[in-house]
């Protein structure tokens, strides 16, 4: 019986779901290093969160830890694999054959999560017909054929902001159900279409904010130390 069958349609708080993805990556790393067990305290230390948070997140899962032993990594990883569908092969396509699109084509980590890049597209005549890794850049007119042949549900958008909405509309019109958006454009799509935004600039803003907060905290501690002296 699958995890979904045991618990019905699963619903996680967004923050919990994002941490579960981090746990999956960490557990995969530990498993590759030959480790069999892991304590919630060890996970918390490596991810800089609290052990209580780790245990609370894992309470959504069936796998339970044992006192002084911790969690069986293989069991926990297997449940997360099932949750994220890493055992189910999924073909994706990429629109935009620039540096980012090319990097995604050549990314080796996709095979570890059951993802295969079926094709990459562009509308630039200079790029169409060129090779990126093992794939030839295709014209957009071939979208429908490729989507049908490989039963593609997911597409990555790696085009400039000015073209992103038009590309999204085109993909949705051809039956794409989920968009992995690397542009800075906030896409307007039907409610039943999933969008995952990966705007690099927003991520960097978060890093800059955390760095500024850290520097403020360090300055405050320094000033307090001077006052005490």
PDB file of C-alpha atoms in Angstrom:
ATOM      1  CA  UNK A   1       0.000   0.000   0.000  1.00  0.00           C
ATOM      2  CA  UNK A   2       1.433   3.339  -1.041  1.00  0.00           C
ATOM      3  CA  UNK A   3       1.920   6.377   1.203  1.00  0.00           C
ATOM      4  CA  UNK A   4      -0.929   8.119  -0.612  1.00  0.00           C
ATOM      5  CA  UNK A   5      -3.230   5.117  -0.089  1.00  0.00           C
ATOM      6  CA  UNK A   6      -2.393   4.961   3.611  1.00  0.00           C
ATOM      7  CA  UNK A   7      -2.941   8.640   4.270  1.00  0.00           C
ATOM      8  CA  UNK A   8      -5.188   9.730   1.410  1.00  0.00           C
ATOM      9  CA  UNK A   9      -4.288  12.930  -0.444  1.00  0.00           C
ATOM     10  CA  UNK A  10      -1.276  14.309   1.408  1.00  0.00           C
ATOM     11  CA  UNK A  11      -1.159  17.934   2.454  1.00  0.00           C
ATOM     12  CA  UNK A  12       1.935  19.508   3.958  1.00  0.00           C
ATOM     13  CA  UNK A  13       2.574  23.054   5.151  1.00  0.00           C
ATOM     14  CA  UNK A  14       4.728  24.705   2.468  1.00  0.00           C
ATOM     15  CA  UNK A  15       7.665  25.196   4.849  1.00  0.00           C
ATOM     16  CA  UNK A  16       7.517  21.526   5.869  1.00  0.00           C
ATOM     17  CA  UNK A  17       7.406  20.398   2.238  1.00  0.00           C
ATOM     18  CA  UNK A  18      10.482  22.513   1.419  1.00  0.00           C
ATOM     19  CA  UNK A  19      12.362  21.011   4.389  1.00  0.00           C
ATOM     20  CA  UNK A  20      11.380  17.486   3.324  1.00  0.00           C
ATOM     21  CA  UNK A  21      13.186  18.170   0.041  1.00  0.00           C
ATOM     22  CA  UNK A  22      16.269  19.172   2.028  1.00  0.00           C
ATOM     23  CA  UNK A  23      16.007  16.023   4.142  1.00  0.00           C
ATOM     24  CA  UNK A  24      15.797  13.949   0.959  1.00  0.00           C
ATOM     25  CA  UNK A  25      18.989  15.490  -0.396  1.00  0.00           C
ATOM     26  CA  UNK A  26      20.808  15.059   2.912  1.00  0.00           C
ATOM     27  CA  UNK A  27      19.670  11.461   3.392  1.00  0.00           C
ATOM     28  CA  UNK A  28      20.733  10.620  -0.164  1.00  0.00           C
ATOM     29  CA  UNK A  29      24.170  11.999   0.652  1.00  0.00           C
ATOM     30  CA  UNK A  30      24.403  10.027   3.893  1.00  0.00           C
ATOM     31  CA  UNK A  31      23.272   6.832   2.158  1.00  0.00           C
ATOM     32  CA  UNK A  32      25.963   7.274  -0.517  1.00  0.00           C
ATOM     33  CA  UNK A  33      28.495   7.529   2.312  1.00  0.00           C
ATOM     34  CA  UNK A  34      27.386   4.136   3.633  1.00  0.00           C
ATOM     35  CA  UNK A  35      25.566   5.356   6.738  1.00  0.00           C
ATOM     36  CA  UNK A  36      22.609   3.268   7.960  1.00  0.00           C
ATOM     37  CA  UNK A  37      21.152   5.373  10.797  1.00  0.00           C
ATOM     38  CA  UNK A  38      20.822   9.059  11.597  1.00  0.00           C
ATOM     39  CA  UNK A  39      19.641  10.949  14.660  1.00  0.00           C
ATOM     40  CA  UNK A  40      17.293  13.923  14.464  1.00  0.00           C
ATOM     41  CA  UNK A  41      19.973  15.885  16.334  1.00  0.00           C
ATOM     42  CA  UNK A  42      22.502  15.154  13.583  1.00  0.00           C
ATOM     43  CA  UNK A  43      20.070  16.200  10.849  1.00  0.00           C
ATOM     44  CA  UNK A  44      19.263  19.381  12.763  1.00  0.00           C
ATOM     45  CA  UNK A  45      22.936  20.274  13.177  1.00  0.00           C
ATOM     46  CA  UNK A  46      23.726  19.736   9.500  1.00  0.00           C
ATOM     47  CA  UNK A  47      20.734  21.787   8.331  1.00  0.00           C
ATOM     48  CA  UNK A  48      20.984  24.415  11.105  1.00  0.00           C
ATOM     49  CA  UNK A  49      17.490  23.847  12.486  1.00  0.00           C
ATOM     50  CA  UNK A  50      16.245  22.378  15.762  1.00  0.00           C
ATOM     51  CA  UNK A  51      15.826  18.636  16.490  1.00  0.00           C
ATOM     52  CA  UNK A  52      12.236  19.401  17.512  1.00  0.00           C
ATOM     53  CA  UNK A  53      11.558  20.806  14.042  1.00  0.00           C
ATOM     54  CA  UNK A  54      13.011  17.698  12.392  1.00  0.00           C
ATOM     55  CA  UNK A  55      10.852  15.388  14.515  1.00  0.00           C
ATOM     56  CA  UNK A  56       7.766  17.512  13.864  1.00  0.00           C
ATOM     57  CA  UNK A  57       8.368  17.368  10.105  1.00  0.00           C
ATOM     58  CA  UNK A  58       8.920  13.597  10.206  1.00  0.00           C
ATOM     59  CA  UNK A  59       5.655  13.162  12.129  1.00  0.00           C
ATOM     60  CA  UNK A  60       3.942  13.569   8.728  1.00  0.00           C
ATOM     61  CA  UNK A  61       5.669  10.356   7.599  1.00  0.00           C
ATOM     62  CA  UNK A  62       5.176   6.697   8.484  1.00  0.00           C
ATOM     63  CA  UNK A  63       8.817   5.999   9.320  1.00  0.00           C
ATOM     64  CA  UNK A  64       9.536   6.384  13.025  1.00  0.00           C
ATOM     65  CA  UNK A  65      12.852   6.834  14.797  1.00  0.00           C
ATOM     66  CA  UNK A  66      14.163   4.704  17.669  1.00  0.00           C
ATOM     67  CA  UNK A  67      15.621   6.112  20.909  1.00  0.00           C
ATOM     68  CA  UNK A  68      19.447   6.407  20.831  1.00  0.00           C
ATOM     69  CA  UNK A  69      19.515   4.825  17.365  1.00  0.00           C
ATOM     70  CA  UNK A  70      17.590   7.333  15.289  1.00  0.00           C
ATOM     71  CA  UNK A  71      16.023   6.757  11.895  1.00  0.00           C
ATOM     72  CA  UNK A  72      16.840   3.981   9.459  1.00  0.00           C
ATOM     73  CA  UNK A  73      18.106   6.012   6.509  1.00  0.00           C
ATOM     74  CA  UNK A  74      17.042   3.462   3.894  1.00  0.00           C
ATOM     75  CA  UNK A  75      13.449   3.402   5.192  1.00  0.00           C
ATOM     76  CA  UNK A  76      13.181   7.173   5.536  1.00  0.00           C
ATOM     77  CA  UNK A  77      14.716   7.775   2.119  1.00  0.00           C
ATOM     78  CA  UNK A  78      12.409   5.176   0.565  1.00  0.00           C
ATOM     79  CA  UNK A  79       9.351   6.947   1.939  1.00  0.00           C
ATOM     80  CA  UNK A  80      10.560  10.328   0.693  1.00  0.00           C
ATOM     81  CA  UNK A  81      11.360   8.790  -2.710  1.00  0.00           C
ATOM     82  CA  UNK A  82       7.751   7.634  -2.869  1.00  0.00           C
ATOM     83  CA  UNK A  83       6.475  11.029  -1.771  1.00  0.00           C
ATOM     84  CA  UNK A  84       8.458  12.898  -4.448  1.00  0.00           C
ATOM     85  CA  UNK A  85       7.947  10.260  -7.131  1.00  0.00           C
ATOM     86  CA  UNK A  86      11.655   9.775  -7.759  1.00  0.00           C
ATOM     87  CA  UNK A  87      11.017   6.193  -8.825  1.00  0.00           C
ATOM     88  CA  UNK A  88       8.655   7.331 -11.576  1.00  0.00           C
ATOM     89  CA  UNK A  89      10.399   8.317 -14.806  1.00  0.00           C
ATOM     90  CA  UNK A  90       9.294  11.748 -16.029  1.00  0.00           C
ATOM     91  CA  UNK A  91      10.290  13.462 -19.256  1.00  0.00           C
ATOM     92  CA  UNK A  92      10.636  17.240 -19.277  1.00  0.00           C
ATOM     93  CA  UNK A  93      11.326  19.748 -22.018  1.00  0.00           C
ATOM     94  CA  UNK A  94      13.239  23.039 -21.925  1.00  0.00           C
ATOM     95  CA  UNK A  95      12.399  26.195 -23.846  1.00  0.00           C
ATOM     96  CA  UNK A  96      15.381  28.513 -24.192  1.00  0.00           C
ATOM     97  CA  UNK A  97      18.745  27.239 -25.424  1.00  0.00           C
ATOM     98  CA  UNK A  98      20.901  29.847 -23.712  1.00  0.00           C
ATOM     99  CA  UNK A  99      23.435  29.256 -20.943  1.00  0.00           C
ATOM    100  CA  UNK A 100      20.791  28.315 -18.363  1.00  0.00           C
ATOM    101  CA  UNK A 101      18.886  25.974 -20.651  1.00  0.00           C
ATOM    102  CA  UNK A 102      22.143  24.350 -21.687  1.00  0.00           C
ATOM    103  CA  UNK A 103      23.180  23.893 -18.064  1.00  0.00           C
ATOM    104  CA  UNK A 104      19.900  22.104 -17.339  1.00  0.00           C
ATOM    105  CA  UNK A 105      20.372  19.781 -20.314  1.00  0.00           C
ATOM    106  CA  UNK A 106      23.819  18.813 -19.026  1.00  0.00           C
ATOM    107  CA  UNK A 107      22.837  18.486 -15.360  1.00  0.00           C
ATOM    108  CA  UNK A 108      23.618  14.921 -14.255  1.00  0.00           C
ATOM    109  CA  UNK A 109      21.555  15.013 -11.072  1.00  0.00           C
ATOM    110  CA  UNK A 110      18.215  14.626 -12.866  1.00  0.00           C
ATOM    111  CA  UNK A 111      18.729  10.892 -13.322  1.00  0.00           C
ATOM    112  CA  UNK A 112      18.818  10.465  -9.537  1.00  0.00           C
ATOM    113  CA  UNK A 113      15.247  11.725  -9.242  1.00  0.00           C
ATOM    114  CA  UNK A 114      13.734   9.973 -12.249  1.00  0.00           C
ATOM    115  CA  UNK A 115      13.819  12.969 -14.607  1.00  0.00           C
ATOM    116  CA  UNK A 116      14.963  12.943 -18.223  1.00  0.00           C
ATOM    117  CA  UNK A 117      15.303  15.973 -20.494  1.00  0.00           C
ATOM    118  CA  UNK A 118      13.543  14.877 -23.674  1.00  0.00           C
ATOM    119  CA  UNK A 119      14.198  17.976 -25.782  1.00  0.00           C
ATOM    120  CA  UNK A 120      15.286  21.612 -25.799  1.00  0.00           C
ATOM    121  CA  UNK A 121      13.691  24.317 -27.973  1.00  0.00           C
ATOM    122  CA  UNK A 122      14.499  27.811 -29.182  1.00  0.00           C
ATOM    123  CA  UNK A 123      13.249  30.268 -31.824  1.00  0.00           C
ATOM    124  CA  UNK A 124      16.710  31.585 -32.748  1.00  0.00           C
ATOM    125  CA  UNK A 125      17.684  30.262 -36.199  1.00  0.00           C
ATOM    126  CA  UNK A 126      21.352  30.387 -35.157  1.00  0.00           C
ATOM    127  CA  UNK A 127      20.695  27.971 -32.281  1.00  0.00           C
ATOM    128  CA  UNK A 128      18.225  25.617 -33.987  1.00  0.00           C
ATOM    129  CA  UNK A 129      20.050  22.516 -35.191  1.00  0.00           C
ATOM    130  CA  UNK A 130      23.041  22.989 -32.895  1.00  0.00           C
ATOM    131  CA  UNK A 131      23.884  20.379 -30.272  1.00  0.00           C
ATOM    132  CA  UNK A 132      23.749  20.799 -26.495  1.00  0.00           C
ATOM    133  CA  UNK A 133      25.031  17.652 -24.889  1.00  0.00           C
ATOM    134  CA  UNK A 134      23.248  14.794 -26.654  1.00  0.00           C
ATOM    135  CA  UNK A 135      20.280  16.924 -27.738  1.00  0.00           C
ATOM    136  CA  UNK A 136      19.722  18.941 -30.876  1.00  0.00           C
ATOM    137  CA  UNK A 137      18.021  22.307 -30.357  1.00  0.00           C
ATOM    138  CA  UNK A 138      14.583  22.075 -31.973  1.00  0.00           C
ATOM    139  CA  UNK A 139      12.287  24.771 -33.381  1.00  0.00           C
ATOM    140  CA  UNK A 140       9.107  25.614 -31.470  1.00  0.00           C
ATOM    141  CA  UNK A 141       6.994  24.162 -34.278  1.00  0.00           C
ATOM    142  CA  UNK A 142       8.075  20.698 -33.061  1.00  0.00           C
ATOM    143  CA  UNK A 143       6.628  21.237 -29.576  1.00  0.00           C
ATOM    144  CA  UNK A 144       3.382  19.371 -30.148  1.00  0.00           C
ATOM    145  CA  UNK A 145       5.095  16.333 -31.675  1.00  0.00           C
ATOM    146  CA  UNK A 146       7.622  16.000 -28.851  1.00  0.00           C
ATOM    147  CA  UNK A 147       5.058  16.539 -26.078  1.00  0.00           C
ATOM    148  CA  UNK A 148       2.814  13.821 -27.533  1.00  0.00           C
ATOM    149  CA  UNK A 149       5.631  11.373 -28.210  1.00  0.00           C
ATOM    150  CA  UNK A 150       7.220  11.578 -24.761  1.00  0.00           C
ATOM    151  CA  UNK A 151       3.976  12.324 -22.868  1.00  0.00           C
ATOM    152  CA  UNK A 152       5.567  15.445 -21.386  1.00  0.00           C
ATOM    153  CA  UNK A 153       3.795  17.184 -18.509  1.00  0.00           C
ATOM    154  CA  UNK A 154       6.590  19.483 -17.264  1.00  0.00           C
ATOM    155  CA  UNK A 155       8.404  22.258 -19.117  1.00  0.00           C
ATOM    156  CA  UNK A 156      11.239  24.518 -17.977  1.00  0.00           C
ATOM    157  CA  UNK A 157      11.079  28.137 -19.148  1.00  0.00           C
ATOM    158  CA  UNK A 158      14.571  29.576 -19.626  1.00  0.00           C
ATOM    159  CA  UNK A 159      13.792  32.634 -21.751  1.00  0.00           C
ATOM    160  CA  UNK A 160      13.984  36.401 -21.083  1.00  0.00           C
ATOM    161  CA  UNK A 161      11.202  38.002 -19.059  1.00  0.00           C
ATOM    162  CA  UNK A 162       9.726  39.660 -22.166  1.00  0.00           C
ATOM    163  CA  UNK A 163       9.101  36.283 -23.806  1.00  0.00           C
ATOM    164  CA  UNK A 164       8.161  34.195 -20.764  1.00  0.00           C
ATOM    165  CA  UNK A 165       4.389  34.766 -20.785  1.00  0.00           C
ATOM    166  CA  UNK A 166       4.114  34.035 -24.498  1.00  0.00           C
ATOM    167  CA  UNK A 167       6.105  30.817 -24.039  1.00  0.00           C
ATOM    168  CA  UNK A 168       3.965  29.824 -21.046  1.00  0.00           C
ATOM    169  CA  UNK A 169       0.783  30.361 -23.073  1.00  0.00           C
ATOM    170  CA  UNK A 170       2.184  28.252 -25.907  1.00  0.00           C
ATOM    171  CA  UNK A 171       3.185  25.413 -23.585  1.00  0.00           C
ATOM    172  CA  UNK A 172      -0.165  25.368 -21.792  1.00  0.00           C
ATOM    173  CA  UNK A 173      -1.994  25.336 -25.129  1.00  0.00           C
ATOM    174  CA  UNK A 174      -0.082  22.149 -25.985  1.00  0.00           C
ATOM    175  CA  UNK A 175      -1.131  20.424 -22.766  1.00  0.00           C
ATOM    176  CA  UNK A 176       1.796  21.125 -20.423  1.00  0.00           C
ATOM    177  CA  UNK A 177       0.548  20.787 -16.838  1.00  0.00           C
ATOM    178  CA  UNK A 178       3.492  22.189 -14.860  1.00  0.00           C
ATOM    179  CA  UNK A 179       5.907  25.042 -15.547  1.00  0.00           C
ATOM    180  CA  UNK A 180       9.379  25.331 -14.022  1.00  0.00           C
ATOM    181  CA  UNK A 181       9.873  29.057 -14.478  1.00  0.00           C
ATOM    182  CA  UNK A 182      13.421  30.421 -14.485  1.00  0.00           C
ATOM    183  CA  UNK A 183      12.415  33.834 -15.802  1.00  0.00           C
ATOM    184  CA  UNK A 184      11.711  36.856 -13.614  1.00  0.00           C
ATOM    185  CA  UNK A 185       8.180  37.128 -15.030  1.00  0.00           C
ATOM    186  CA  UNK A 186       5.223  36.318 -12.767  1.00  0.00           C
ATOM    187  CA  UNK A 187       3.225  34.071 -15.058  1.00  0.00           C
ATOM    188  CA  UNK A 188      -0.520  34.275 -15.606  1.00  0.00           C
ATOM    189  CA  UNK A 189      -1.745  30.709 -16.177  1.00  0.00           C
ATOM    190  CA  UNK A 190      -4.942  28.715 -15.564  1.00  0.00           C
ATOM    191  CA  UNK A 191      -5.517  27.627 -11.961  1.00  0.00           C
ATOM    192  CA  UNK A 192      -4.935  23.954 -12.757  1.00  0.00           C
ATOM    193  CA  UNK A 193      -1.421  24.631 -14.120  1.00  0.00           C
ATOM    194  CA  UNK A 194       1.371  24.269 -11.567  1.00  0.00           C
ATOM    195  CA  UNK A 195       4.103  26.920 -11.530  1.00  0.00           C
ATOM    196  CA  UNK A 196       7.393  26.639  -9.668  1.00  0.00           C
ATOM    197  CA  UNK A 197       9.338  29.905  -9.817  1.00  0.00           C
ATOM    198  CA  UNK A 198      13.130  29.727  -9.637  1.00  0.00           C
ATOM    199  CA  UNK A 199      14.064  33.389 -10.006  1.00  0.00           C
ATOM    200  CA  UNK A 200      17.776  33.513  -9.187  1.00  0.00           C
ATOM    201  CA  UNK A 201      17.654  37.217  -8.306  1.00  0.00           C
ATOM    202  CA  UNK A 202      15.017  36.645  -5.614  1.00  0.00           C
ATOM    203  CA  UNK A 203      17.162  33.890  -4.128  1.00  0.00           C
ATOM    204  CA  UNK A 204      20.176  36.194  -4.056  1.00  0.00           C
ATOM    205  CA  UNK A 205      18.095  38.919  -2.388  1.00  0.00           C
ATOM    206  CA  UNK A 206      17.352  36.440   0.379  1.00  0.00           C
ATOM    207  CA  UNK A 207      21.059  35.700   0.805  1.00  0.00           C
ATOM    208  CA  UNK A 208      21.892  39.430   0.913  1.00  0.00           C
ATOM    209  CA  UNK A 209      19.210  40.009   3.538  1.00  0.00           C
ATOM    210  CA  UNK A 210      20.497  37.201   5.762  1.00  0.00           C
ATOM    211  CA  UNK A 211      24.063  38.467   5.417  1.00  0.00           C
ATOM    212  CA  UNK A 212      22.975  42.009   6.379  1.00  0.00           C
ATOM    213  CA  UNK A 213      21.114  40.656   9.422  1.00  0.00           C
ATOM    214  CA  UNK A 214      24.183  38.662  10.451  1.00  0.00           C
ATOM    215  CA  UNK A 215      26.401  41.729  10.167  1.00  0.00           C
ATOM    216  CA  UNK A 216      23.934  43.766  12.263  1.00  0.00           C
ATOM    217  CA  UNK A 217      23.918  41.070  14.937  1.00  0.00           C
ATOM    218  CA  UNK A 218      27.722  40.947  14.976  1.00  0.00           C
ATOM    219  CA  UNK A 219      27.902  44.747  15.247  1.00  0.00           C
ATOM    220  CA  UNK A 220      25.411  44.713  18.127  1.00  0.00           C
ATOM    221  CA  UNK A 221      27.458  42.087  19.993  1.00  0.00           C
ATOM    222  CA  UNK A 222      30.651  44.102  19.429  1.00  0.00           C
ATOM    223  CA  UNK A 223      29.049  47.287  20.755  1.00  0.00           C
ATOM    224  CA  UNK A 224      27.720  45.471  23.814  1.00  0.00           C
ATOM    225  CA  UNK A 225      31.188  44.096  24.488  1.00  0.00           C
ATOM    226  CA  UNK A 226      32.715  47.602  24.272  1.00  0.00           C
ATOM    227  CA  UNK A 227      30.106  49.013  26.690  1.00  0.00           C
ATOM    228  CA  UNK A 228      30.815  46.264  29.244  1.00  0.00           C
ATOM    229  CA  UNK A 229      34.516  46.984  29.066  1.00  0.00           C
TER     230      UNK A 229
END
